[in-house]
mmCIF file of C-alpha atoms in Angstrom:
data_model
loop_
_atom_site.group_PDB
_atom_site.id
_atom_site.type_symbol
_atom_site.label_atom_id
_atom_site.label_comp_id
_atom_site.label_asym_id
_atom_site.label_seq_id
_atom_site.Cartn_x
_atom_site.Cartn_y
_atom_site.Cartn_z
ATOM 1 C CA MET A 1 260.306 2.209 -88.672
ATOM 2 C CA LYS A 2 262.653 -0.779 -88.968
ATOM 3 C CA ARG A 3 265.684 1.504 -88.785
ATOM 4 C CA LEU A 4 264.274 3.212 -85.707
ATOM 5 C CA LEU A 5 263.776 -0.153 -84.004
ATOM 6 C CA ALA A 6 267.307 -1.206 -84.929
ATOM 7 C CA LEU A 7 268.670 2.060 -83.525
ATOM 8 C CA LEU A 8 266.684 1.661 -80.310
ATOM 9 C CA GLY A 9 267.956 -1.901 -80.007
ATOM 10 C CA ALA A 10 271.546 -0.753 -80.391
ATOM 11 C CA LEU A 11 271.060 2.013 -77.837
ATOM 12 C CA ALA A 12 269.391 -0.349 -75.363
ATOM 13 C CA TYR A 13 271.998 -3.135 -75.736
ATOM 14 C CA PRO A 14 274.166 -2.250 -72.723
ATOM 15 C CA LEU A 15 271.210 -1.843 -70.368
ATOM 16 C CA ALA A 16 269.521 -4.979 -71.712
ATOM 17 C CA VAL A 17 272.693 -7.056 -71.238
ATOM 18 C CA PHE A 18 273.329 -5.587 -67.796
ATOM 19 C CA LEU A 19 269.787 -6.467 -66.650
ATOM 20 C CA ALA A 20 269.724 -9.832 -68.438
ATOM 21 C CA LEU A 21 272.940 -10.924 -66.725
ATOM 22 C CA LYS A 22 271.336 -10.217 -63.348
ATOM 23 C CA TYR A 23 268.541 -12.720 -64.045
ATOM 24 C CA PHE A 24 269.793 -15.133 -66.708
ATOM 25 C CA GLU A 25 272.920 -17.091 -67.476
ATOM 26 C CA PRO A 26 275.226 -15.630 -70.144
ATOM 27 C CA ARG A 27 274.565 -18.687 -72.356
ATOM 28 C CA LEU A 28 270.883 -17.799 -72.576
ATOM 29 C CA VAL A 29 271.607 -14.126 -73.249
ATOM 30 C CA GLY A 30 274.167 -15.087 -75.913
ATOM 31 C CA ALA A 31 271.746 -17.554 -77.502
ATOM 32 C CA SER A 32 269.040 -14.876 -77.571
ATOM 33 C CA LEU A 33 271.406 -12.427 -79.237
ATOM 34 C CA LEU A 34 272.508 -15.085 -81.709
ATOM 35 C CA LEU A 35 268.892 -15.855 -82.543
ATOM 36 C CA VAL A 36 268.090 -12.162 -83.087
ATOM 37 C CA LEU A 37 271.106 -11.737 -85.377
ATOM 38 C CA LEU A 38 270.318 -14.861 -87.372
ATOM 39 C CA LEU A 39 266.620 -14.004 -87.738
ATOM 40 C CA ARG A 40 267.347 -10.414 -88.700
ATOM 41 C CA TYR A 41 269.793 -11.339 -91.417
ATOM 42 C CA ARG A 42 267.952 -14.454 -92.569
ATOM 43 C CA ARG A 43 264.869 -12.366 -93.261
ATOM 44 C CA GLN A 44 266.919 -9.988 -95.378
ATOM 45 C CA SER A 45 269.689 -12.409 -96.311
ATOM 46 C CA ARG A 46 269.575 -12.569 -100.073
ATOM 47 C CA ALA A 47 269.211 -8.820 -100.672
ATOM 48 C CA LEU A 48 271.641 -7.893 -97.915
ATOM 49 C CA TRP A 49 274.216 -10.541 -98.719
ATOM 50 C CA GLN A 50 274.324 -9.518 -102.377
ATOM 51 C CA GLY A 51 274.677 -5.853 -101.416
ATOM 52 C CA PHE A 52 277.244 -6.354 -98.650
ATOM 53 C CA ALA A 53 280.843 -5.552 -99.362
ATOM 54 C CA GLY A 54 283.259 -8.228 -98.153
ATOM 55 C CA VAL A 55 284.248 -6.192 -95.102
ATOM 56 C CA GLN A 56 280.589 -5.819 -94.070
ATOM 57 C CA ARG A 57 280.074 -9.568 -94.398
ATOM 58 C CA LEU A 58 283.090 -10.054 -92.149
ATOM 59 C CA ARG A 59 281.529 -7.669 -89.611
ATOM 60 C CA LEU A 60 278.258 -9.619 -89.605
ATOM 61 C CA LEU A 61 280.025 -12.956 -89.305
ATOM 62 C CA GLY A 62 282.112 -11.593 -86.411
ATOM 63 C CA LEU A 63 278.995 -10.584 -84.473
ATOM 64 C CA ILE A 64 277.406 -13.964 -85.118
ATOM 65 C CA ALA A 65 280.629 -15.761 -84.115
ATOM 66 C CA LEU A 66 280.920 -13.778 -80.878
ATOM 67 C CA SER A 67 277.279 -14.503 -80.018
ATOM 68 C CA ALA A 68 277.865 -18.199 -80.720
ATOM 69 C CA ALA A 69 281.017 -18.139 -78.562
ATOM 70 C CA VAL A 70 279.024 -16.621 -75.680
ATOM 71 C CA THR A 71 276.358 -19.290 -76.127
ATOM 72 C CA LEU A 72 278.913 -22.096 -76.086
ATOM 73 C CA SER A 73 281.195 -20.762 -73.350
ATOM 74 C CA GLY A 74 278.698 -19.020 -71.087
ATOM 75 C CA SER A 75 281.152 -16.117 -70.746
ATOM 76 C CA ALA A 76 279.647 -12.832 -69.587
ATOM 77 C CA MET A 77 282.964 -11.160 -70.449
ATOM 78 C CA LEU A 78 282.539 -12.042 -74.128
ATOM 79 C CA LEU A 79 279.034 -10.610 -74.025
ATOM 80 C CA ARG A 80 280.359 -7.347 -72.598
ATOM 81 C CA LEU A 81 283.031 -7.250 -75.312
ATOM 82 C CA MET A 82 280.347 -6.796 -78.000
ATOM 83 C CA PRO A 83 280.522 -2.952 -77.995
ATOM 84 C CA ALA A 84 284.300 -3.134 -78.434
ATOM 85 C CA LEU A 85 283.867 -5.566 -81.323
ATOM 86 C CA ILE A 86 281.292 -3.280 -82.910
ATOM 87 C CA SER A 87 283.711 -0.345 -82.703
ATOM 88 C CA LEU A 88 286.473 -2.472 -84.200
ATOM 89 C CA SER A 89 284.146 -3.588 -86.978
ATOM 90 C CA MET A 90 283.254 0.053 -87.703
ATOM 91 C CA LEU A 91 286.991 0.806 -87.778
ATOM 92 C CA LEU A 92 287.349 -2.001 -90.290
ATOM 93 C CA VAL A 93 284.520 -0.657 -92.473
ATOM 94 C CA PHE A 94 285.691 2.987 -92.358
ATOM 95 C CA GLY A 95 289.370 2.022 -92.709
ATOM 96 C CA HIS A 96 288.577 -0.191 -95.689
ATOM 97 C CA THR A 97 287.122 2.819 -97.492
ATOM 98 C CA LEU A 98 290.386 4.715 -96.968
ATOM 99 C CA ILE A 99 292.216 1.943 -98.825
ATOM 100 C CA HIS A 100 289.449 1.484 -101.392
ATOM 101 C CA PRO A 101 287.943 4.945 -102.048
ATOM 102 C CA PRO A 102 285.615 6.700 -101.912
ATOM 103 C CA SER A 103 285.965 7.163 -98.154
ATOM 104 C CA MET A 104 282.945 6.495 -95.965
ATOM 105 C CA ILE A 105 282.334 10.174 -95.206
ATOM 106 C CA GLU A 106 282.701 11.019 -98.905
ATOM 107 C CA ARG A 107 279.957 8.486 -99.645
ATOM 108 C CA PHE A 108 277.702 10.248 -97.151
ATOM 109 C CA ALA A 109 278.648 13.688 -98.504
ATOM 110 C CA ARG A 110 277.912 12.707 -102.098
ATOM 111 C CA GLN A 111 274.333 11.906 -101.124
ATOM 112 C CA ILE A 112 273.906 15.641 -100.498
ATOM 113 C CA THR A 113 276.532 17.016 -102.901
ATOM 114 C CA PRO A 114 276.982 14.600 -105.839
ATOM 115 C CA ASP A 115 279.568 16.861 -107.537
ATOM 116 C CA LEU A 116 281.891 17.096 -104.531
ATOM 117 C CA PRO A 117 284.988 19.159 -105.448
ATOM 118 C CA PRO A 118 288.526 17.779 -104.908
ATOM 119 C CA ALA A 119 288.910 19.864 -101.725
ATOM 120 C CA GLY A 120 285.729 18.254 -100.410
ATOM 121 C CA VAL A 121 287.063 14.800 -101.229
ATOM 122 C CA ALA A 122 290.263 15.544 -99.289
ATOM 123 C CA TYR A 123 288.269 16.941 -96.366
ATOM 124 C CA THR A 124 285.951 13.934 -96.195
ATOM 125 C CA ARG A 125 288.967 11.620 -96.301
ATOM 126 C CA ASN A 126 290.424 13.416 -93.269
ATOM 127 C CA VAL A 127 287.100 13.213 -91.441
ATOM 128 C CA THR A 128 287.015 9.462 -92.147
ATOM 129 C CA ARG A 129 290.480 9.236 -90.546
ATOM 130 C CA VAL A 130 289.191 11.076 -87.480
ATOM 131 C CA TRP A 131 286.306 8.606 -87.197
ATOM 132 C CA CYS A 132 288.801 5.741 -87.465
ATOM 133 C CA GLY A 133 290.700 7.263 -84.533
ATOM 134 C CA PHE A 134 287.459 7.550 -82.594
ATOM 135 C CA PHE A 135 286.653 3.888 -83.207
ATOM 136 C CA VAL A 136 290.118 2.846 -81.971
ATOM 137 C CA LEU A 137 289.713 4.841 -78.747
ATOM 138 C CA ASN A 138 286.103 3.743 -78.274
ATOM 139 C CA ALA A 139 287.036 0.076 -78.731
ATOM 140 C CA ALA A 140 289.887 0.422 -76.230
ATOM 141 C CA VAL A 141 287.687 2.009 -73.561
ATOM 142 C CA ALA A 142 284.770 -0.367 -74.249
ATOM 143 C CA GLY A 143 287.162 -3.312 -73.991
ATOM 144 C CA TYR A 144 288.665 -2.022 -70.758
ATOM 145 C CA THR A 145 285.256 -1.516 -69.166
ATOM 146 C CA ALA A 146 284.336 -5.117 -70.023
ATOM 147 C CA LEU A 147 286.648 -6.343 -67.257
ATOM 148 C CA PRO A 148 284.701 -8.031 -64.455
ATOM 149 C CA ALA A 149 285.519 -5.346 -61.871
ATOM 150 C CA GLY A 150 284.093 -2.608 -64.076
ATOM 151 C CA GLN A 151 280.497 -3.704 -64.710
ATOM 152 C CA ALA A 152 279.006 -0.402 -63.534
ATOM 153 C CA TYR A 153 281.589 1.455 -65.624
ATOM 154 C CA TRP A 154 280.759 -0.780 -68.591
ATOM 155 C CA LEU A 155 277.101 0.194 -68.377
ATOM 156 C CA LEU A 156 277.886 3.889 -67.899
ATOM 157 C CA TYR A 157 280.389 4.062 -70.743
ATOM 158 C CA ASN A 158 278.713 1.800 -73.294
ATOM 159 C CA GLY A 159 275.172 2.852 -72.419
ATOM 160 C CA LEU A 160 275.742 6.612 -72.257
ATOM 161 C CA LEU A 161 279.221 8.093 -72.525
ATOM 162 C CA SER A 162 280.199 6.451 -75.827
ATOM 163 C CA TYR A 163 276.991 7.752 -77.429
ATOM 164 C CA LEU A 164 277.639 11.232 -76.050
ATOM 165 C CA ALA A 165 281.207 11.117 -77.396
ATOM 166 C CA MET A 166 279.957 9.982 -80.801
ATOM 167 C CA GLY A 167 277.339 12.743 -80.839
ATOM 168 C CA ALA A 168 279.928 15.328 -79.779
ATOM 169 C CA LEU A 169 282.263 14.262 -82.593
ATOM 170 C CA PHE A 170 279.449 14.370 -85.113
ATOM 171 C CA ALA A 171 278.209 17.782 -83.922
ATOM 172 C CA GLY A 172 281.730 19.181 -83.610
ATOM 173 C CA GLU A 173 282.603 18.192 -87.165
ATOM 174 C CA TRP A 174 279.317 19.641 -88.437
ATOM 175 C CA LEU A 175 279.960 22.966 -86.644
ATOM 176 C CA TYR A 176 283.579 23.065 -87.816
ATOM 177 C CA ARG A 177 282.510 22.391 -91.401
ATOM 178 C CA ARG A 178 279.906 25.181 -91.259
ATOM 179 C CA TRP A 179 282.498 27.605 -89.877
ATOM 180 C CA ARG A 180 285.499 26.578 -92.019
ATOM 181 C CA HIS A 181 283.644 25.789 -95.265
ATOM 182 C CA PRO A 182 280.530 28.001 -95.366
ATOM 183 C CA GLU A 183 280.254 27.422 -99.121
ATOM 184 C CA SER A 184 279.452 23.761 -98.513
ATOM 185 C CA ARG A 185 276.050 24.542 -96.990
ATOM 186 C CA PRO A 186 273.168 23.110 -99.044
#
């Protein structure tokens, strides 16, 4: 249930920010986001902090720092840059696993197939690279749409199109894997 609420919160972020900026100052929206982040991680801090890899800690601290910067500066632009920062942080997490294996996709694959063959390891490494490319492109588009003139585009892209693109990549890889590697089916 907690994961579902977190997912719904992530999905609703662009619409919530868009609406909040119509009625409240960016400082208040940033402070609210900062409070949510701090409460969420304080409640789980010891267990999460001990289990976080260094790169994940950096990701968390970046989100908290950006929220604090919005609170202090009152910048709506910084608030709209959050989706770009999240994509860059995902790039950091996935890219880190390419330097320090196993790759992120291999970690997911081993949950289903613990004895992943060498060809599977190579394949999952390539899929992790594809996701890294996706995160670069997504961050670039999300950052571009954060410009003041593109508020409607920001909402459309970050609230819908980026999720559709992510789903299409996920589904496309799944279909390709089923077609190209039928032996990998559980």
